[in-house]
Amino acid sequence: MTPLERITELREQLHKHNYNYYVKHSPEISDFEFDKLLKELQDLEQQHPEYFDPTSPTQRVGSDLDTNFTQEVHEYPMLSLANSYSMEDLREFDTKIRRIIGDKDFSYTCELKYDGVSISLKYVDGKLTRALTRGDGIQGDNITNNAKTIGTIPLQLHGNYPQELEIRGEVVMPRAGFNALNEERIEQGDQAFANPRNAASGSLKLQSSKEVARRPLQANMYYIPSETQAGSHFENLSLARSWGFNVPELSERCKTIDDVYAFIEKWDTKRKDLPFDTDGIVIKVDSIALQNELGMTAKTPRWAIAFKFKAEQARTKLLSVDFQVGRQGTITPVANLEPVLLAGTVIKRASLYNADQMQVLGIRINDYVYIEKGGEIIPKVVSIDTEARDENSQPLHFITHCPECGAELIRMEDEANYYCPNSKNCPPQIKGKIEHFVGREAMDIALAGATIEQLFNAGLLKNAADFYSLTYNDVIRLDRFAEKSAKNLIESIQKSKTIPFHKVLYAIGIRHIGKTSAKTLAKKFHSMEAIQNATLEELQETEDIGETIALSIQQFFSDNDNILFIKKLQENGVQLATKENTEASSSTLAGKTFVISGTFQKHSRDEMKDLIESNGGKNVSSVSKSTSYLLAGEGIGPSKLEKAQTFGIQIISENEFYEMIGNSEAQEKTADTSIQNQQLSLF
Ligand code: IVH
């Protein structure tokens, strides 16, 4: 057997085993045997790069090298659906349909509305060629490399598939995988995802497909916009199944709207037993010919509608109320509840928002309350079963003093929250500020919330600047620390000294300064010292910096403890100024606006944007008549290109851009034969 024959054979076998494992849930070989075959294929492909195939099963493992996504136009626009909430809404939908199609016989296909992120897959000759997110419905992000890592997405179709196929579905994260992922994240000190939908969408947009491969994602397919040999949607779903897609066998054909409603009622309860979240039912006219006849309104098809389930609620008893103190001193009342099952998880605590909401609810201890899951991690108390109230119960009053440090609470006029003004000595405020300081988007020091607590309790951390005095010997003495973890922490702290200034500015936690305003301020003032010395007017002259932020900055620097804190950071070599070479300002591009698209050889897209801005130019996201240049990278979005041509806007390559700003070092590293140059020569 030639190497090519063996490669082909292995690819076919592995595609089949993947399908058996992920879609049919009935593997025919052990994981060990699978890995052995995969390893053999990987070795052969490495020895014979000439047989590279982007849809080979080896491509599922992902890579660290992925960069920003390019935007591409959908072949068929990705529409959304009109919503309905009641039987009345459904009857109205049915009447409208019958008005258009007359007394022709037809049926509906009812299926579950999967709660995840939509995806559109394109196959040519049975091979996956492209995966796009919904985006704005007209164009989406090309996430092909990430999609390839999802086991339920076939890389190679089987059976009698069409030569070209576009198929849509929803990428979901089943609840079990979601819970495990969140546990792991909390353990590692990362923020937990609020719900499986957010986890799925965050995962699909990760920059490293290798990381995506570790996320427990699943694709449920629900619609084929391209042509097939079938005459109905229901048959299309069966065909998709036969080609190797994961199409849950939960759809049913219904003749009347009463049958549709019976399907809805059945699934409103049964959906709790499914391994993934659903948020409704989708009802579709089954016949493709009738779908075409019905057509669409501005945004949604006339032949389909979504029925949204009411958010699930649970009733339970309020045992007590805790008052939590946040990083900025805000007091949040949290209800402790008799444990109750809600949407697959046992709930013991729920938010009561703030003092206003507590008053509106008029809540009392021992009340029976209804709770609901919103978009946040912690559910909320939405109402009270007042009929079940104990007559002798007493109204609950909001606290007047901080439960952590005893300071008298303050409430600003027009604000719904109380807060503790003792920001320097109130433990949860100090710990909260430290937690913010170490965050991924801030100093990126790898440690969990529990470790901060431990360091704080041991007296080793009074504020975040104390990290830089910590030694290996301090840390190794603590419980739960071993040689490796202690070494890692110290290394991570050392590494944080290279974090760029704008992130440090964000990390120090000046009230009202977010990531974006920190970046803007760093760009304008270049150093902590300059920001500290700036007048109120100078601060307010900065783009997007208003009076509130400007005052907050001045207040921060008027406090001597904060000055000492900054001084300690400086003494330890933390970046308190922008680096000359990367952020030096020039006005070469003053007055010029740029749209950038695609990926670049020398810099990431964000770095390119920074280069534009540090040379006085401006970035805008879409091409218009007033755009000066379209900076074209590899895989440039076709719609941007088309628009630029229509408006006669100059399209420049990466190299031409470096020439413009006089950056010869970057220029040398960019090969002349790059794809973007080849593409540009077409115009
Ligand atoms: S059909 C033209 N079917 O719901 C028809 N959509 O609110 C296109 N969704 O963007 C959609 N499950 O992301 C369809 N069984 C299902 C679905 C479904 C979930 C999502 C989809 C769409 C959104 C519309």
PDB file of C-alpha atoms in Angstrom, residues 285-546:
ATOM      1  CA  VAL A 285     -43.990  25.247   7.326  1.00  0.00           C
ATOM      2  CA  ASP A 286     -42.689  21.901   6.148  1.00  0.00           C
ATOM      3  CA  SER A 287     -42.986  22.132   2.344  1.00  0.00           C
ATOM      4  CA  ILE A 288     -40.072  23.921   0.669  1.00  0.00           C
ATOM      5  CA  ALA A 289     -42.370  24.980  -2.209  1.00  0.00           C
ATOM      6  CA  LEU A 290     -44.756  26.617   0.273  1.00  0.00           C
ATOM      7  CA  GLN A 291     -41.845  28.215   2.109  1.00  0.00           C
ATOM      8  CA  ASN A 292     -40.818  29.839  -1.171  1.00  0.00           C
ATOM      9  CA  GLU A 293     -44.366  30.949  -1.839  1.00  0.00           C
ATOM     10  CA  LEU A 294     -44.649  32.536   1.603  1.00  0.00           C
ATOM     11  CA  GLY A 295     -41.279  34.301   1.284  1.00  0.00           C
ATOM     12  CA  MET A 296     -40.101  36.679   3.927  1.00  0.00           C
ATOM     13  CA  THR A 297     -40.691  40.052   5.545  1.00  0.00           C
ATOM     14  CA  ALA A 298     -37.832  42.550   6.030  1.00  0.00           C
ATOM     15  CA  LYS A 299     -35.951  40.439   8.538  1.00  0.00           C
ATOM     16  CA  THR A 300     -37.718  37.161   9.156  1.00  0.00           C
ATOM     17  CA  PRO A 301     -39.213  34.357   7.069  1.00  0.00           C
ATOM     18  CA  ARG A 302     -43.025  34.260   6.954  1.00  0.00           C
ATOM     19  CA  TRP A 303     -42.950  30.463   7.062  1.00  0.00           C
ATOM     20  CA  ALA A 304     -41.419  30.062  10.499  1.00  0.00           C
ATOM     21  CA  ILE A 305     -41.865  31.380  14.026  1.00  0.00           C
ATOM     22  CA  ALA A 306     -40.238  30.803  17.396  1.00  0.00           C
ATOM     23  CA  PHE A 307     -42.318  30.134  20.491  1.00  0.00           C
ATOM     24  CA  LYS A 308     -40.396  31.300  23.563  1.00  0.00           C
ATOM     25  CA  PHE A 309     -40.714  29.343  26.808  1.00  0.00           C
ATOM     26  CA  LYS A 310     -41.286  31.365  29.942  1.00  0.00           C
ATOM     27  CA  ALA A 311     -38.133  31.533  32.072  1.00  0.00           C
ATOM     28  CA  GLU A 312     -38.218  28.645  34.502  1.00  0.00           C
ATOM     29  CA  GLN A 313     -39.123  29.560  38.066  1.00  0.00           C
ATOM     30  CA  ALA A 314     -38.838  27.733  41.356  1.00  0.00           C
ATOM     31  CA  ARG A 315     -40.564  28.397  44.683  1.00  0.00           C
ATOM     32  CA  THR A 316     -38.655  28.119  47.926  1.00  0.00           C
ATOM     33  CA  LYS A 317     -38.319  29.516  51.445  1.00  0.00           C
ATOM     34  CA  LEU A 318     -36.180  32.518  52.373  1.00  0.00           C
ATOM     35  CA  LEU A 319     -33.989  31.581  55.346  1.00  0.00           C
ATOM     36  CA  SER A 320     -31.900  34.709  55.812  1.00  0.00           C
ATOM     37  CA  VAL A 321     -30.344  37.644  53.964  1.00  0.00           C
ATOM     38  CA  ASP A 322     -26.602  38.316  53.659  1.00  0.00           C
ATOM     39  CA  PHE A 323     -25.249  41.714  52.773  1.00  0.00           C
ATOM     40  CA  GLN A 324     -22.217  41.415  50.500  1.00  0.00           C
ATOM     41  CA  VAL A 325     -19.620  44.129  50.111  1.00  0.00           C
ATOM     42  CA  GLY A 326     -18.142  44.565  46.637  1.00  0.00           C
ATOM     43  CA  ARG A 327     -14.748  45.893  45.486  1.00  0.00           C
ATOM     44  CA  GLN A 328     -16.049  49.457  45.304  1.00  0.00           C
ATOM     45  CA  GLY A 329     -17.958  49.109  48.586  1.00  0.00           C
ATOM     46  CA  THR A 330     -21.388  48.528  47.035  1.00  0.00           C
ATOM     47  CA  ILE A 331     -23.711  46.536  49.280  1.00  0.00           C
ATOM     48  CA  THR A 332     -25.696  43.762  47.583  1.00  0.00           C
ATOM     49  CA  PRO A 333     -28.386  41.873  49.508  1.00  0.00           C
ATOM     50  CA  VAL A 334     -28.294  38.126  48.822  1.00  0.00           C
ATOM     51  CA  ALA A 335     -31.028  35.721  49.860  1.00  0.00           C
ATOM     52  CA  ASN A 336     -30.114  32.408  51.521  1.00  0.00           C
ATOM     53  CA  LEU A 337     -32.719  29.885  50.473  1.00  0.00           C
ATOM     54  CA  GLU A 338     -33.905  26.413  51.260  1.00  0.00           C
ATOM     55  CA  PRO A 339     -32.118  24.473  48.472  1.00  0.00           C
ATOM     56  CA  VAL A 340     -34.291  24.035  45.381  1.00  0.00           C
ATOM     57  CA  LEU A 341     -33.795  22.636  41.870  1.00  0.00           C
ATOM     58  CA  LEU A 342     -33.951  25.225  39.063  1.00  0.00           C
ATOM     59  CA  ALA A 343     -33.101  24.484  35.426  1.00  0.00           C
ATOM     60  CA  GLY A 344     -30.800  21.606  36.278  1.00  0.00           C
ATOM     61  CA  THR A 345     -28.899  23.111  39.223  1.00  0.00           C
ATOM     62  CA  VAL A 346     -29.535  23.219  42.952  1.00  0.00           C
ATOM     63  CA  ILE A 347     -29.945  26.837  44.060  1.00  0.00           C
ATOM     64  CA  LYS A 348     -29.195  27.980  47.610  1.00  0.00           C
ATOM     65  CA  ARG A 349     -28.688  31.706  47.043  1.00  0.00           C
ATOM     66  CA  ALA A 350     -30.370  34.386  44.952  1.00  0.00           C
ATOM     67  CA  SER A 351     -29.855  38.094  44.446  1.00  0.00           C
ATOM     68  CA  LEU A 352     -32.188  40.691  45.922  1.00  0.00           C
ATOM     69  CA  TYR A 353     -30.440  43.415  43.854  1.00  0.00           C
ATOM     70  CA  ASN A 354     -30.458  46.437  46.177  1.00  0.00           C
ATOM     71  CA  ALA A 355     -32.320  48.312  48.875  1.00  0.00           C
ATOM     72  CA  ASP A 356     -34.943  49.650  46.451  1.00  0.00           C
ATOM     73  CA  GLN A 357     -35.814  46.214  45.147  1.00  0.00           C
ATOM     74  CA  MET A 358     -36.021  44.791  48.664  1.00  0.00           C
ATOM     75  CA  GLN A 359     -38.479  47.506  49.533  1.00  0.00           C
ATOM     76  CA  VAL A 360     -40.562  46.943  46.404  1.00  0.00           C
ATOM     77  CA  LEU A 361     -40.765  43.224  47.183  1.00  0.00           C
ATOM     78  CA  GLY A 362     -41.478  43.935  50.866  1.00  0.00           C
ATOM     79  CA  ILE A 363     -39.655  40.724  51.649  1.00  0.00           C
ATOM     80  CA  ARG A 364     -39.678  39.018  55.090  1.00  0.00           C
ATOM     81  CA  ILE A 365     -37.724  36.127  56.587  1.00  0.00           C
ATOM     82  CA  ASN A 366     -39.539  32.771  56.086  1.00  0.00           C
ATOM     83  CA  ASP A 367     -41.416  34.139  53.047  1.00  0.00           C
ATOM     84  CA  TYR A 368     -41.917  31.769  50.120  1.00  0.00           C
ATOM     85  CA  VAL A 369     -40.257  33.378  47.129  1.00  0.00           C
ATOM     86  CA  TYR A 370     -40.108  32.694  43.381  1.00  0.00           C
ATOM     87  CA  ILE A 371     -36.692  32.680  41.805  1.00  0.00           C
ATOM     88  CA  GLU A 372     -35.671  32.848  38.161  1.00  0.00           C
ATOM     89  CA  LYS A 373     -32.398  32.528  36.257  1.00  0.00           C
ATOM     90  CA  GLY A 374     -31.471  35.615  34.299  1.00  0.00           C
ATOM     91  CA  GLY A 375     -28.340  36.200  32.281  1.00  0.00           C
ATOM     92  CA  GLU A 376     -26.216  36.323  35.426  1.00  0.00           C
ATOM     93  CA  ILE A 377     -24.607  33.505  37.378  1.00  0.00           C
ATOM     94  CA  ILE A 378     -26.672  34.010  40.465  1.00  0.00           C
ATOM     95  CA  PRO A 379     -30.480  33.731  40.068  1.00  0.00           C
ATOM     96  CA  LYS A 380     -32.748  36.506  41.281  1.00  0.00           C
ATOM     97  CA  VAL A 381     -35.797  36.699  43.533  1.00  0.00           C
ATOM     98  CA  VAL A 382     -38.633  37.892  41.287  1.00  0.00           C
ATOM     99  CA  SER A 383     -41.712  37.721  43.487  1.00  0.00           C
ATOM    100  CA  ILE A 384     -43.188  36.572  46.760  1.00  0.00           C
ATOM    101  CA  ASP A 385     -46.002  34.163  47.481  1.00  0.00           C
ATOM    102  CA  THR A 386     -47.678  36.566  49.922  1.00  0.00           C
ATOM    103  CA  GLU A 387     -50.570  34.173  50.570  1.00  0.00           C
ATOM    104  CA  ALA A 388     -48.191  31.709  52.161  1.00  0.00           C
ATOM    105  CA  ARG A 389     -46.767  34.361  54.506  1.00  0.00           C
ATOM    106  CA  ASP A 390     -46.506  33.723  58.222  1.00  0.00           C
ATOM    107  CA  GLU A 391     -48.719  36.355  59.884  1.00  0.00           C
ATOM    108  CA  ASN A 392     -46.220  36.979  62.646  1.00  0.00           C
ATOM    109  CA  SER A 393     -43.257  37.673  60.375  1.00  0.00           C
ATOM    110  CA  GLN A 394     -41.632  41.072  60.607  1.00  0.00           C
ATOM    111  CA  PRO A 395     -40.582  43.405  57.763  1.00  0.00           C
ATOM    112  CA  LEU A 396     -36.873  43.241  56.927  1.00  0.00           C
ATOM    113  CA  HIS A 397     -34.848  46.406  57.120  1.00  0.00           C
ATOM    114  CA  PHE A 398     -31.759  47.208  55.122  1.00  0.00           C
ATOM    115  CA  ILE A 399     -28.634  47.388  57.255  1.00  0.00           C
ATOM    116  CA  THR A 400     -27.252  50.757  58.335  1.00  0.00           C
ATOM    117  CA  HIS A 401     -23.633  49.669  58.982  1.00  0.00           C
ATOM    118  CA  CYS A 402     -21.128  47.655  56.977  1.00  0.00           C
ATOM    119  CA  PRO A 403     -21.329  43.980  58.025  1.00  0.00           C
ATOM    120  CA  GLU A 404     -17.580  43.603  57.439  1.00  0.00           C
ATOM    121  CA  CYS A 405     -15.999  46.672  59.021  1.00  0.00           C
ATOM    122  CA  GLY A 406     -18.833  48.393  60.897  1.00  0.00           C
ATOM    123  CA  ALA A 407     -18.599  51.721  59.040  1.00  0.00           C
ATOM    124  CA  GLU A 408     -21.838  53.632  58.599  1.00  0.00           C
ATOM    125  CA  LEU A 409     -23.246  53.081  55.100  1.00  0.00           C
ATOM    126  CA  ILE A 410     -23.800  55.909  52.639  1.00  0.00           C
ATOM    127  CA  ARG A 411     -26.402  56.266  49.943  1.00  0.00           C
ATOM    128  CA  MET A 412     -25.919  58.823  47.195  1.00  0.00           C
ATOM    129  CA  GLU A 413     -28.899  60.751  46.007  1.00  0.00           C
ATOM    130  CA  ASP A 414     -30.575  59.051  43.010  1.00  0.00           C
ATOM    131  CA  GLU A 415     -28.594  55.840  43.537  1.00  0.00           C
ATOM    132  CA  ALA A 416     -30.299  52.554  44.318  1.00  0.00           C
ATOM    133  CA  ASN A 417     -27.289  51.173  46.193  1.00  0.00           C
ATOM    134  CA  TYR A 418     -25.848  51.760  49.618  1.00  0.00           C
ATOM    135  CA  TYR A 419     -22.105  51.628  49.922  1.00  0.00           C
ATOM    136  CA  CYS A 420     -19.419  51.346  52.570  1.00  0.00           C
ATOM    137  CA  PRO A 421     -17.129  54.404  52.478  1.00  0.00           C
ATOM    138  CA  ASN A 422     -14.279  52.698  54.367  1.00  0.00           C
ATOM    139  CA  SER A 423     -12.465  51.667  51.192  1.00  0.00           C
ATOM    140  CA  LYS A 424      -9.011  51.395  52.775  1.00  0.00           C
ATOM    141  CA  ASN A 425      -9.751  49.195  55.753  1.00  0.00           C
ATOM    142  CA  CYS A 426     -12.796  47.182  54.781  1.00  0.00           C
ATOM    143  CA  PRO A 427     -11.437  43.645  54.046  1.00  0.00           C
ATOM    144  CA  PRO A 428     -13.710  42.611  51.134  1.00  0.00           C
ATOM    145  CA  GLN A 429     -12.967  45.928  49.424  1.00  0.00           C
ATOM    146  CA  ILE A 430      -9.233  45.391  49.757  1.00  0.00           C
ATOM    147  CA  LYS A 431      -9.472  41.770  48.570  1.00  0.00           C
ATOM    148  CA  GLY A 432     -11.797  42.812  45.738  1.00  0.00           C
ATOM    149  CA  LYS A 433      -9.282  45.423  44.561  1.00  0.00           C
ATOM    150  CA  ILE A 434      -6.485  42.860  44.676  1.00  0.00           C
ATOM    151  CA  GLU A 435      -8.618  40.406  42.703  1.00  0.00           C
ATOM    152  CA  HIS A 436      -9.211  43.088  40.092  1.00  0.00           C
ATOM    153  CA  PHE A 437      -5.491  43.896  39.970  1.00  0.00           C
ATOM    154  CA  VAL A 438      -4.469  40.313  39.155  1.00  0.00           C
ATOM    155  CA  GLY A 439      -7.238  39.768  36.538  1.00  0.00           C
ATOM    156  CA  ARG A 440      -6.525  38.501  33.017  1.00  0.00           C
ATOM    157  CA  GLU A 441      -7.221  41.876  31.449  1.00  0.00           C
ATOM    158  CA  ALA A 442      -5.181  43.657  34.123  1.00  0.00           C
ATOM    159  CA  MET A 443      -1.818  42.397  35.500  1.00  0.00           C
ATOM    160  CA  ASP A 444      -2.590  38.808  34.511  1.00  0.00           C
ATOM    161  CA  ILE A 445      -1.109  37.239  37.656  1.00  0.00           C
ATOM    162  CA  ALA A 446      -2.167  33.595  37.841  1.00  0.00           C
ATOM    163  CA  LEU A 447      -3.818  32.981  41.195  1.00  0.00           C
ATOM    164  CA  ALA A 448      -7.261  32.071  42.482  1.00  0.00           C
ATOM    165  CA  GLY A 449      -9.532  34.087  44.748  1.00  0.00           C
ATOM    166  CA  ALA A 450      -8.931  31.618  47.580  1.00  0.00           C
ATOM    167  CA  THR A 451      -5.175  32.240  47.390  1.00  0.00           C
ATOM    168  CA  ILE A 452      -5.712  35.993  47.735  1.00  0.00           C
ATOM    169  CA  GLU A 453      -7.756  35.280  50.844  1.00  0.00           C
ATOM    170  CA  GLN A 454      -4.936  33.099  52.170  1.00  0.00           C
ATOM    171  CA  LEU A 455      -2.226  35.702  51.481  1.00  0.00           C
ATOM    172  CA  PHE A 456      -4.398  38.436  52.937  1.00  0.00           C
ATOM    173  CA  ASN A 457      -5.160  36.468  56.106  1.00  0.00           C
ATOM    174  CA  ALA A 458      -1.465  35.656  56.530  1.00  0.00           C
ATOM    175  CA  GLY A 459      -0.784  39.400  56.512  1.00  0.00           C
ATOM    176  CA  LEU A 460       1.366  39.133  53.384  1.00  0.00           C
ATOM    177  CA  LEU A 461      -0.891  41.273  51.190  1.00  0.00           C
ATOM    178  CA  LYS A 462      -2.201  44.569  52.502  1.00  0.00           C
ATOM    179  CA  ASN A 463      -2.621  45.968  49.039  1.00  0.00           C
ATOM    180  CA  ALA A 464      -1.771  44.861  45.515  1.00  0.00           C
ATOM    181  CA  ALA A 465       1.693  46.477  45.563  1.00  0.00           C
ATOM    182  CA  ASP A 466       2.689  43.923  48.234  1.00  0.00           C
ATOM    183  CA  PHE A 467       2.807  41.247  45.537  1.00  0.00           C
ATOM    184  CA  TYR A 468       6.171  42.652  44.545  1.00  0.00           C
ATOM    185  CA  SER A 469       7.665  42.040  48.011  1.00  0.00           C
ATOM    186  CA  LEU A 470       6.464  38.410  48.144  1.00  0.00           C
ATOM    187  CA  THR A 471       9.235  35.825  48.089  1.00  0.00           C
ATOM    188  CA  TYR A 472       9.264  32.125  47.347  1.00  0.00           C
ATOM    189  CA  ASN A 473       9.921  31.479  51.053  1.00  0.00           C
ATOM    190  CA  ASP A 474       6.851  33.506  52.078  1.00  0.00           C
ATOM    191  CA  VAL A 475       4.629  31.499  49.774  1.00  0.00           C
ATOM    192  CA  ILE A 476       5.966  27.967  50.248  1.00  0.00           C
ATOM    193  CA  ARG A 477       5.134  28.134  53.960  1.00  0.00           C
ATOM    194  CA  LEU A 478       1.412  28.489  53.195  1.00  0.00           C
ATOM    195  CA  ASP A 479      -1.043  25.588  53.105  1.00  0.00           C
ATOM    196  CA  ARG A 480      -1.834  24.133  49.689  1.00  0.00           C
ATOM    197  CA  PHE A 481       1.382  25.520  48.183  1.00  0.00           C
ATOM    198  CA  ALA A 482       3.948  23.145  46.768  1.00  0.00           C
ATOM    199  CA  GLU A 483       7.328  23.867  45.197  1.00  0.00           C
ATOM    200  CA  LYS A 484       5.888  24.163  41.712  1.00  0.00           C
ATOM    201  CA  SER A 485       2.862  26.320  42.556  1.00  0.00           C
ATOM    202  CA  ALA A 486       4.970  28.682  44.687  1.00  0.00           C
ATOM    203  CA  LYS A 487       7.517  29.030  41.889  1.00  0.00           C
ATOM    204  CA  ASN A 488       4.765  29.628  39.332  1.00  0.00           C
ATOM    205  CA  LEU A 489       3.213  32.386  41.425  1.00  0.00           C
ATOM    206  CA  ILE A 490       6.524  34.223  41.882  1.00  0.00           C
ATOM    207  CA  GLU A 491       7.280  33.893  38.157  1.00  0.00           C
ATOM    208  CA  SER A 492       3.843  35.170  37.244  1.00  0.00           C
ATOM    209  CA  ILE A 493       4.343  38.209  39.511  1.00  0.00           C
ATOM    210  CA  GLN A 494       7.712  38.921  37.884  1.00  0.00           C
ATOM    211  CA  LYS A 495       6.160  38.608  34.441  1.00  0.00           C
ATOM    212  CA  SER A 496       3.499  41.164  35.343  1.00  0.00           C
ATOM    213  CA  LYS A 497       6.241  43.816  35.355  1.00  0.00           C
ATOM    214  CA  THR A 498       6.184  43.683  31.563  1.00  0.00           C
ATOM    215  CA  ILE A 499       2.435  44.318  31.323  1.00  0.00           C
ATOM    216  CA  PRO A 500       1.931  47.495  29.244  1.00  0.00           C
ATOM    217  CA  PHE A 501       1.099  50.743  30.961  1.00  0.00           C
ATOM    218  CA  HIS A 502      -2.550  51.004  29.859  1.00  0.00           C
ATOM    219  CA  LYS A 503      -3.299  47.673  31.557  1.00  0.00           C
ATOM    220  CA  VAL A 504      -1.537  48.819  34.733  1.00  0.00           C
ATOM    221  CA  LEU A 505      -3.659  51.957  34.672  1.00  0.00           C
ATOM    222  CA  TYR A 506      -6.751  49.762  34.476  1.00  0.00           C
ATOM    223  CA  ALA A 507      -5.424  47.372  37.137  1.00  0.00           C
ATOM    224  CA  ILE A 508      -4.944  49.978  39.876  1.00  0.00           C
ATOM    225  CA  GLY A 509      -8.722  50.332  40.062  1.00  0.00           C
ATOM    226  CA  ILE A 510      -9.439  54.050  39.837  1.00  0.00           C
ATOM    227  CA  ARG A 511     -13.205  54.302  40.130  1.00  0.00           C
ATOM    228  CA  HIS A 512     -14.948  54.570  36.716  1.00  0.00           C
ATOM    229  CA  ILE A 513     -11.815  53.728  34.700  1.00  0.00           C
ATOM    230  CA  GLY A 514     -12.482  50.757  32.474  1.00  0.00           C
ATOM    231  CA  LYS A 515     -10.254  49.055  29.911  1.00  0.00           C
ATOM    232  CA  THR A 516     -11.111  51.487  27.143  1.00  0.00           C
ATOM    233  CA  SER A 517     -10.710  54.704  29.092  1.00  0.00           C
ATOM    234  CA  ALA A 518      -7.381  53.421  30.465  1.00  0.00           C
ATOM    235  CA  LYS A 519      -6.194  52.881  26.902  1.00  0.00           C
ATOM    236  CA  THR A 520      -7.307  56.334  25.777  1.00  0.00           C
ATOM    237  CA  LEU A 521      -5.627  58.004  28.743  1.00  0.00           C
ATOM    238  CA  ALA A 522      -2.390  56.055  28.237  1.00  0.00           C
ATOM    239  CA  LYS A 523      -2.317  57.050  24.592  1.00  0.00           C
ATOM    240  CA  LYS A 524      -2.728  60.712  25.369  1.00  0.00           C
ATOM    241  CA  PHE A 525      -0.629  61.127  28.508  1.00  0.00           C
ATOM    242  CA  HIS A 526       1.964  58.330  28.110  1.00  0.00           C
ATOM    243  CA  SER A 527       2.731  58.071  31.842  1.00  0.00           C
ATOM    244  CA  MET A 528       1.188  57.809  35.285  1.00  0.00           C
ATOM    245  CA  GLU A 529       3.029  60.945  36.268  1.00  0.00           C
ATOM    246  CA  ALA A 530       1.481  62.949  33.436  1.00  0.00           C
ATOM    247  CA  ILE A 531      -1.994  61.733  34.369  1.00  0.00           C
ATOM    248  CA  GLN A 532      -1.385  62.585  38.006  1.00  0.00           C
ATOM    249  CA  ASN A 533      -0.262  66.107  37.079  1.00  0.00           C
ATOM    250  CA  ALA A 534      -2.967  66.775  34.500  1.00  0.00           C
ATOM    251  CA  THR A 535      -5.529  69.458  35.275  1.00  0.00           C
ATOM    252  CA  LEU A 536      -9.217  68.696  35.285  1.00  0.00           C
ATOM    253  CA  GLU A 537      -9.526  70.508  31.931  1.00  0.00           C
ATOM    254  CA  GLU A 538      -6.675  68.536  30.364  1.00  0.00           C
ATOM    255  CA  LEU A 539      -8.209  65.283  31.498  1.00  0.00           C
ATOM    256  CA  GLN A 540     -11.602  66.264  30.149  1.00  0.00           C
ATOM    257  CA  GLU A 541     -10.121  67.216  26.793  1.00  0.00           C
ATOM    258  CA  THR A 542      -9.332  63.529  26.296  1.00  0.00           C
ATOM    259  CA  GLU A 543     -11.675  61.624  23.995  1.00  0.00           C
ATOM    260  CA  ASP A 544     -14.525  59.942  25.915  1.00  0.00           C
ATOM    261  CA  ILE A 545     -13.317  61.232  29.304  1.00  0.00           C
ATOM    262  CA  GLY A 546     -16.052  63.223  30.997  1.00  0.00           C
TER     263      GLY A 546
END
